Structure formats: C-alpha cells, structure tokens
XYZ file of C-alpha atoms in Angstrom:
356
model
C -0.236 -0.014 -0.084
C 1.700 3.366 -1.005
C 0.488 6.950 -0.224
C -1.580 8.488 -2.624
C -2.976 12.161 -2.845
C -6.168 11.005 -0.748
C -4.183 8.737 1.751
C -2.705 10.905 4.928
C 0.876 10.593 5.304
C 2.456 8.702 8.094
C 5.647 7.700 9.544
C 7.617 4.618 10.671
C 10.271 3.643 13.092
C 12.742 2.373 10.286
C 15.844 1.669 12.161
C 17.283 1.869 15.426
C 20.959 2.007 16.814
C 22.696 2.508 20.062
C 25.902 3.176 21.668
C 26.725 1.633 25.109
C 30.336 1.990 26.629
C 31.575 -1.143 27.360
C 33.079 -0.232 31.018
C 30.643 -1.093 33.787
C 30.178 0.271 37.391
C 27.823 -1.515 39.664
C 25.664 0.419 42.238
C 27.729 -1.039 44.922
C 30.960 0.457 43.513
C 29.357 3.639 43.202
C 28.042 3.580 46.529
C 31.308 3.019 47.981
C 32.933 5.967 46.685
C 29.557 7.889 48.118
C 30.583 8.140 51.925
C 27.499 10.540 52.547
C 25.150 7.650 51.963
C 26.031 5.785 54.789
C 24.378 2.478 54.876
C 21.541 3.379 52.445
C 20.875 0.637 49.983
C 20.802 2.399 46.645
C 20.474 -0.976 44.654
C 17.188 -1.931 46.565
C 15.833 1.641 46.254
C 16.274 2.146 42.395
C 16.288 -1.356 41.407
C 19.618 -0.765 39.388
C 22.328 -3.420 39.517
C 24.866 -1.492 37.184
C 25.348 1.156 34.604
C 27.684 1.960 31.720
C 30.293 4.715 32.009
C 32.292 6.470 29.523
C 36.069 6.531 29.129
C 37.045 10.049 30.434
C 40.259 9.735 27.929
C 39.369 12.219 24.956
C 40.926 9.441 22.756
C 38.092 7.053 23.677
C 35.743 8.931 21.864
C 32.933 8.558 24.341
C 31.966 11.966 25.441
C 28.456 13.132 24.299
C 29.300 14.028 20.870
C 31.611 10.809 20.257
C 28.927 8.237 21.504
C 25.951 9.975 19.390
C 28.215 9.866 16.342
C 28.818 6.196 17.110
C 24.914 5.374 17.855
C 24.029 7.153 14.455
C 26.370 4.904 12.378
C 25.025 1.824 14.301
C 21.548 3.170 13.132
C 22.488 3.832 9.412
C 24.090 0.386 9.545
C 20.802 -1.374 9.574
C 19.055 1.066 7.856
C 17.864 1.096 4.123
C 18.948 4.505 3.905
C 22.525 5.872 3.685
C 23.389 9.341 5.506
C 23.129 10.950 1.784
C 19.192 10.030 2.090
C 18.560 11.746 5.136
C 16.671 14.866 4.713
C 17.029 16.373 8.345
C 19.173 15.273 11.577
C 18.087 16.338 14.893
C 20.200 16.026 18.052
C 18.309 15.777 21.514
C 21.519 15.480 23.866
C 20.979 17.152 27.290
C 24.789 16.729 28.338
C 26.619 18.439 25.104
C 30.452 17.452 26.245
C 32.962 17.388 23.471
C 36.963 16.819 23.545
C 36.372 14.679 26.612
C 35.182 16.958 28.972
C 33.978 20.507 27.349
C 30.425 21.399 27.679
C 29.586 23.586 24.325
C 26.322 24.924 22.722
C 27.603 26.162 19.379
C 28.167 24.697 16.726
C 25.225 22.789 16.951
C 25.343 18.953 17.595
C 23.212 18.254 14.808
C 25.362 20.281 12.275
C 28.448 18.493 13.452
C 26.864 15.098 13.272
C 25.345 15.590 10.113
C 28.631 16.634 8.472
C 30.589 13.658 10.216
C 28.043 10.978 8.885
C 28.143 12.637 5.301
C 24.578 14.153 5.524
C 25.524 17.106 3.413
C 22.144 18.167 2.016
C 20.147 17.582 5.258
C 18.772 20.525 7.300
C 19.696 20.052 11.126
C 18.975 21.638 14.308
C 19.103 20.843 18.079
C 16.402 20.179 20.467
C 16.713 20.563 24.455
C 13.456 19.081 26.560
C 15.261 17.440 29.505
C 14.625 13.722 29.549
C 11.916 14.090 26.778
C 14.221 15.374 24.188
C 14.679 12.424 21.768
C 10.745 11.705 22.375
C 10.285 15.600 21.334
C 12.786 15.001 17.953
C 10.716 11.962 17.144
C 7.698 14.344 17.459
C 9.182 16.954 15.280
C 10.162 14.386 12.633
C 6.971 12.654 12.387
C 4.946 16.141 12.185
C 7.382 16.988 9.383
C 7.175 13.598 7.182
C 3.229 14.027 7.835
C 3.261 17.328 6.396
C 5.300 16.480 3.396
C 8.159 18.611 4.328
C 10.754 15.804 4.443
C 10.663 11.870 3.841
C 13.531 10.654 5.916
C 15.302 11.759 8.887
C 17.586 10.732 11.799
C 16.746 11.614 15.499
C 20.158 11.072 17.961
C 21.389 11.579 21.331
C 24.275 11.025 23.264
C 24.371 11.412 27.285
C 27.233 11.409 29.105
C 24.971 11.333 32.188
C 27.355 10.221 34.895
C 29.069 13.452 35.249
C 26.198 14.202 37.917
C 26.848 10.985 39.636
C 30.563 12.133 39.839
C 29.612 15.360 41.250
C 26.973 13.531 43.896
C 29.434 11.017 45.099
C 31.455 14.172 46.294
C 28.983 16.335 47.927
C 25.927 14.019 48.779
C 25.031 14.171 52.325
C 22.154 11.627 52.993
C 19.449 9.978 50.987
C 17.193 12.827 51.546
C 19.677 14.960 49.546
C 18.559 16.569 46.253
C 21.356 14.980 44.333
C 20.235 11.266 45.274
C 18.709 10.669 41.779
C 22.076 11.422 40.273
C 23.152 7.869 41.549
C 20.718 6.522 39.172
C 21.921 7.554 35.876
C 23.972 5.747 33.371
C 25.819 6.731 29.747
C 24.689 5.632 26.520
C 23.457 7.045 22.899
C 20.646 5.970 20.816
C 19.411 6.919 17.280
C 16.380 6.317 15.456
C 15.768 6.741 11.634
C 11.885 7.713 10.759
C 10.556 7.625 6.959
C 7.167 7.210 5.587
C 4.926 4.277 6.299
C 3.279 2.175 3.761
C 2.151 -0.644 5.808
C 0.080 -0.464 8.817
C 2.055 -3.162 10.372
C 5.000 -0.558 10.385
C 3.394 2.876 11.578
C 3.454 5.615 14.112
C -0.117 6.203 15.356
C 0.495 9.060 17.015
C 2.684 11.053 19.291
C 1.384 13.855 21.723
C 3.389 15.583 24.462
C 2.138 17.888 27.207
C 4.702 20.010 29.396
C 3.356 21.200 32.883
C 5.773 24.190 33.444
C 4.440 24.804 37.124
C 6.670 21.693 38.248
C 9.894 22.648 36.241
C 11.455 23.588 39.528
C 11.575 20.177 40.934
C 14.573 18.855 38.899
C 17.398 21.165 37.958
C 20.467 20.518 36.230
C 23.151 23.120 36.460
C 26.784 23.858 37.512
C 27.505 22.500 41.160
C 26.535 24.744 44.185
C 29.329 23.377 46.339
C 32.115 22.378 43.759
C 33.380 22.452 40.530
C 31.149 19.887 38.227
C 27.355 19.610 36.753
C 24.923 18.714 39.540
C 21.200 17.717 39.118
C 18.966 18.802 41.887
C 15.574 16.532 42.166
C 12.700 16.796 44.550
C 11.877 13.211 44.488
C 9.134 13.215 46.521
C 7.241 15.550 44.767
C 8.395 14.957 41.329
C 7.137 11.241 41.525
C 4.458 12.219 43.601
C 1.053 10.303 42.566
C -0.732 13.442 41.440
C 2.431 14.007 39.031
C 1.900 10.400 37.697
C -1.534 10.703 37.159
C -0.911 13.427 34.429
C 0.125 10.880 31.604
C -3.287 8.910 31.940
C -5.292 11.595 32.175
C -3.793 13.247 29.366
C -3.769 10.230 27.186
C -7.247 9.362 28.264
C -8.055 12.763 26.998
C -6.545 12.507 23.744
C -8.097 9.025 22.993
C -11.421 10.296 23.962
C -11.259 12.925 21.187
C -10.898 10.063 18.615
C -14.097 8.195 20.502
C -11.448 5.687 22.045
C -10.385 4.213 25.366
C -7.170 3.014 26.547
C -8.234 -0.642 26.382
C -9.175 -0.233 22.747
C -5.499 0.356 21.538
C -4.750 -2.908 22.704
C -1.173 -2.470 23.403
C 1.230 -5.379 23.279
C 4.062 -3.812 25.640
C 4.722 -0.428 27.429
C 7.928 1.515 27.816
C 8.020 3.657 30.829
C 10.944 6.391 31.387
C 13.639 4.373 32.845
C 14.027 5.976 36.372
C 13.984 2.953 38.423
C 12.333 -0.188 38.758
C 10.110 1.280 41.770
C 9.050 4.242 39.503
C 8.013 1.830 36.747
C 6.006 -0.413 38.842
C 4.243 2.622 40.505
C 3.732 4.376 37.201
C 2.063 1.228 35.866
C -0.120 0.939 38.946
C -1.210 4.539 38.819
C -2.232 4.130 35.321
C -4.066 1.075 35.769
C -6.183 2.603 38.690
C -6.784 5.574 36.289
C -7.567 3.657 33.075
C -9.452 0.980 35.143
C -7.804 -1.794 32.823
C -4.496 -3.559 33.242
C -1.072 -2.380 31.612
C 0.490 -4.326 28.741
C 3.901 -6.202 29.309
C 6.227 -3.516 30.648
C 9.852 -3.201 28.970
C 12.756 -2.470 31.161
C 16.552 -2.401 30.858
C 17.044 -0.041 33.855
C 18.583 -2.628 35.865
C 21.242 -3.018 33.486
C 21.747 0.500 32.282
C 20.518 3.033 34.674
C 18.442 5.980 33.769
C 20.151 7.003 30.548
C 18.040 10.188 30.076
C 17.107 10.956 26.861
C 18.035 7.654 25.298
C 16.008 5.531 27.633
C 12.861 4.718 25.522
C 14.572 4.090 22.309
C 17.569 2.093 23.990
C 14.997 0.015 25.724
C 13.176 -0.511 22.640
C 16.041 -1.560 20.353
C 17.358 -3.884 23.310
C 13.891 -5.618 23.465
C 14.005 -6.052 19.118
C 17.546 -7.188 19.093
C 16.668 -9.811 21.782
C 14.740 -11.499 19.151
C 11.801 -12.204 21.557
C 9.668 -9.410 20.203
C 6.086 -10.470 18.798
C 5.998 -9.398 15.263
C 3.562 -6.807 14.461
C 3.266 -5.680 18.272
C 2.184 -2.319 19.183
C 4.176 -0.359 21.623
C 3.462 2.585 23.924
C 6.241 4.698 24.917
C 5.317 7.160 27.933
C 7.891 10.107 28.701
C 8.522 11.321 32.162
C 10.613 14.336 32.058
C 11.740 17.513 33.944
C 9.415 20.344 33.131
C 7.012 18.193 33.715
C 6.831 16.619 30.179
C 4.426 13.674 29.713
C 2.603 12.187 26.675
C 2.417 9.135 24.623
C 4.072 7.426 21.422
C 1.895 4.726 19.881
C 3.689 2.588 17.337
C 3.341 -0.671 15.523
C 6.564 -2.124 14.844
C 7.249 -5.411 12.090
C 10.476 -4.868 10.021
C 12.270 -2.285 12.154
C 16.175 -2.705 11.483
C 18.451 -3.356 14.766
C-alpha cells in the first residue's frame, strides 16, 4: 500500500541504533565511593544493578558527541537508507560534552553530526527538552514527514550523564539529598531513523506531548553549588508524587476520547516507561491501571542493567527488546515520557520490520 494524494502521510520507525560504553560500574561500587550515603541501599531503592560509564580519555571518543556519532552510525548500518538519503538530522542531547569534557552549545551537535555522517544536504537542528528530548525530536520529525516537508530523518542523542553521579558522590550528604537521583544515571547514546510508512504493520499512530511548566523547579541540572562540576537537583518526593504520575493517564485518556477511543481499545502489546528505576516503573503502571481501569500491557525495562539514561531511555529499551529477538512480530508499543518540565505524553507505534 503506497501513499496517494487522498491517503494521509504517516511515518514509521525504520531503524534503531545505540552505543553503550563497554565499562560497567555496579551500584555497590558507586555507593562505596559516596560516603554521605552511610548504609543506604541504593540498589534496593532503585533496582539498578549496574550502569555503563564513559571513558574520560578524549582518545576513547566516549563524550556526548562521540557516543551520539557512534549510535548514528550503528543506526544507519541497519537502515535501508544511507546518510546521503537523510533530509534532516535532529540532535536531542542534554549533556553536550565534546573533546572529553568541554560543555558546548555552538556549533550545533546536529550540524556536526550531519557533516561527520556525510549527510551533506540534510537540514539540521538541536532540541532540548530534558529527558523527553529524543521523544520531542521524534515528535517533530513525525510531524514534518506527515506534512510532506521531509521523507527521511534521523533523531540522535548521546548522554554523558554520569558526570552528575561524580558530583553527587563528592557532595551528597544523605538519602534525602536533592542529588540522590544522580546516583541512578548511566551513559549511552541512541538513534532512530524515521521515514514514510506504507504498511499499517510499521507505523507511528500518534505522538502527543504535554508540558506542565509549574513543576519545572522539581528537577534542575546546572553547575554545582558547592564544587566544580555539573549537578542534578531533584525533589524526588514531589517529582514522583501520585498526582504527578496521574498527569500521563489523564492526558492520554483525553487524547483518546477525542477520537472516541479508550485505553483498552488501543490493545497495546508492550509499554515502555521512562527508565527512572524499577520502583518508579511499577508505581507508574499501577497508577495508570487505577486511572484507566484496565491492566497495563507487558512492561519493558533495561534500567536494571543500564540505569536512567536520560533522553535515550525509551529508544534504548525498544532497541534492546527488538535485538533480543523475543518481540512479537507486528506488536504495538506505547512509549511514555516522564521528564523534567514536567513533560508527559504518549507515542503509539506498531513495529514489524525495523532494523536493529
């Protein structure tokens, strides 16, 4: 089935790629380096066994940019498209480290990545929307494909997130410290190619996002207030309050109701929550079940192995699931962002032939 002038244009997830630094750090190892924790069991609280950590040697190429470039190349290696086919490149990194440790804003990551990949004719820009950055990039690319502005594009992000864990290990005073959430992060990069869908079995059905800016102060990344370095300050109790977690199901229910549908009507096979921690994922799913009045689909998670990888978490989880070979062919996935801002929403996609 091909698109005709009378058929609305839709997009699909055509390929997924990732880069994970080979070095591993267990939660026990990180806790042992954080004297302010005392005997607090971070692994029990978060469910995170280990995470990947970048090599700080600039020659290793594992800064934010280097990892993003590696993920983009991994994605294109399994795509039917080449870099020259890309109409657009969107970068969504929160952390913008280059040359091993220099935080930069210009030139844009997207522009540098496009040149490095050989996407010489692609338009390019960066987006910044906390941990919903990649979801936002995909949202924009989906809309551009639907509008007929572009046909094929790449969204990519590289996160050198463990910089905030390093700061927290020096400064954290107890488990109530606003830097406690910093101990949950891991380093990674992810990339996704979207193009036009010609088959309902490979299609993004919808992406809808909502920002509640009144809660933006609950999670802030900035230069440390006490020492040199980047820090993350999070009010975990309020950020993950039950009322905050109700924002997604209520918003999603409203979106569906406008089309005369319910959550149960969607018949999702899998759900991917933001990979904050195992407790958060379970609590978010239980809250949604109560709000929707129906059971949640099978919940996918990689947070136990990789930690909270910020912008990359949903697409890294989806890629790992598909790469494992156990995914049901033609399954429909629901990806739910939960980002500082507060940003929530839903991405619904059926996946059959995606390259991984």
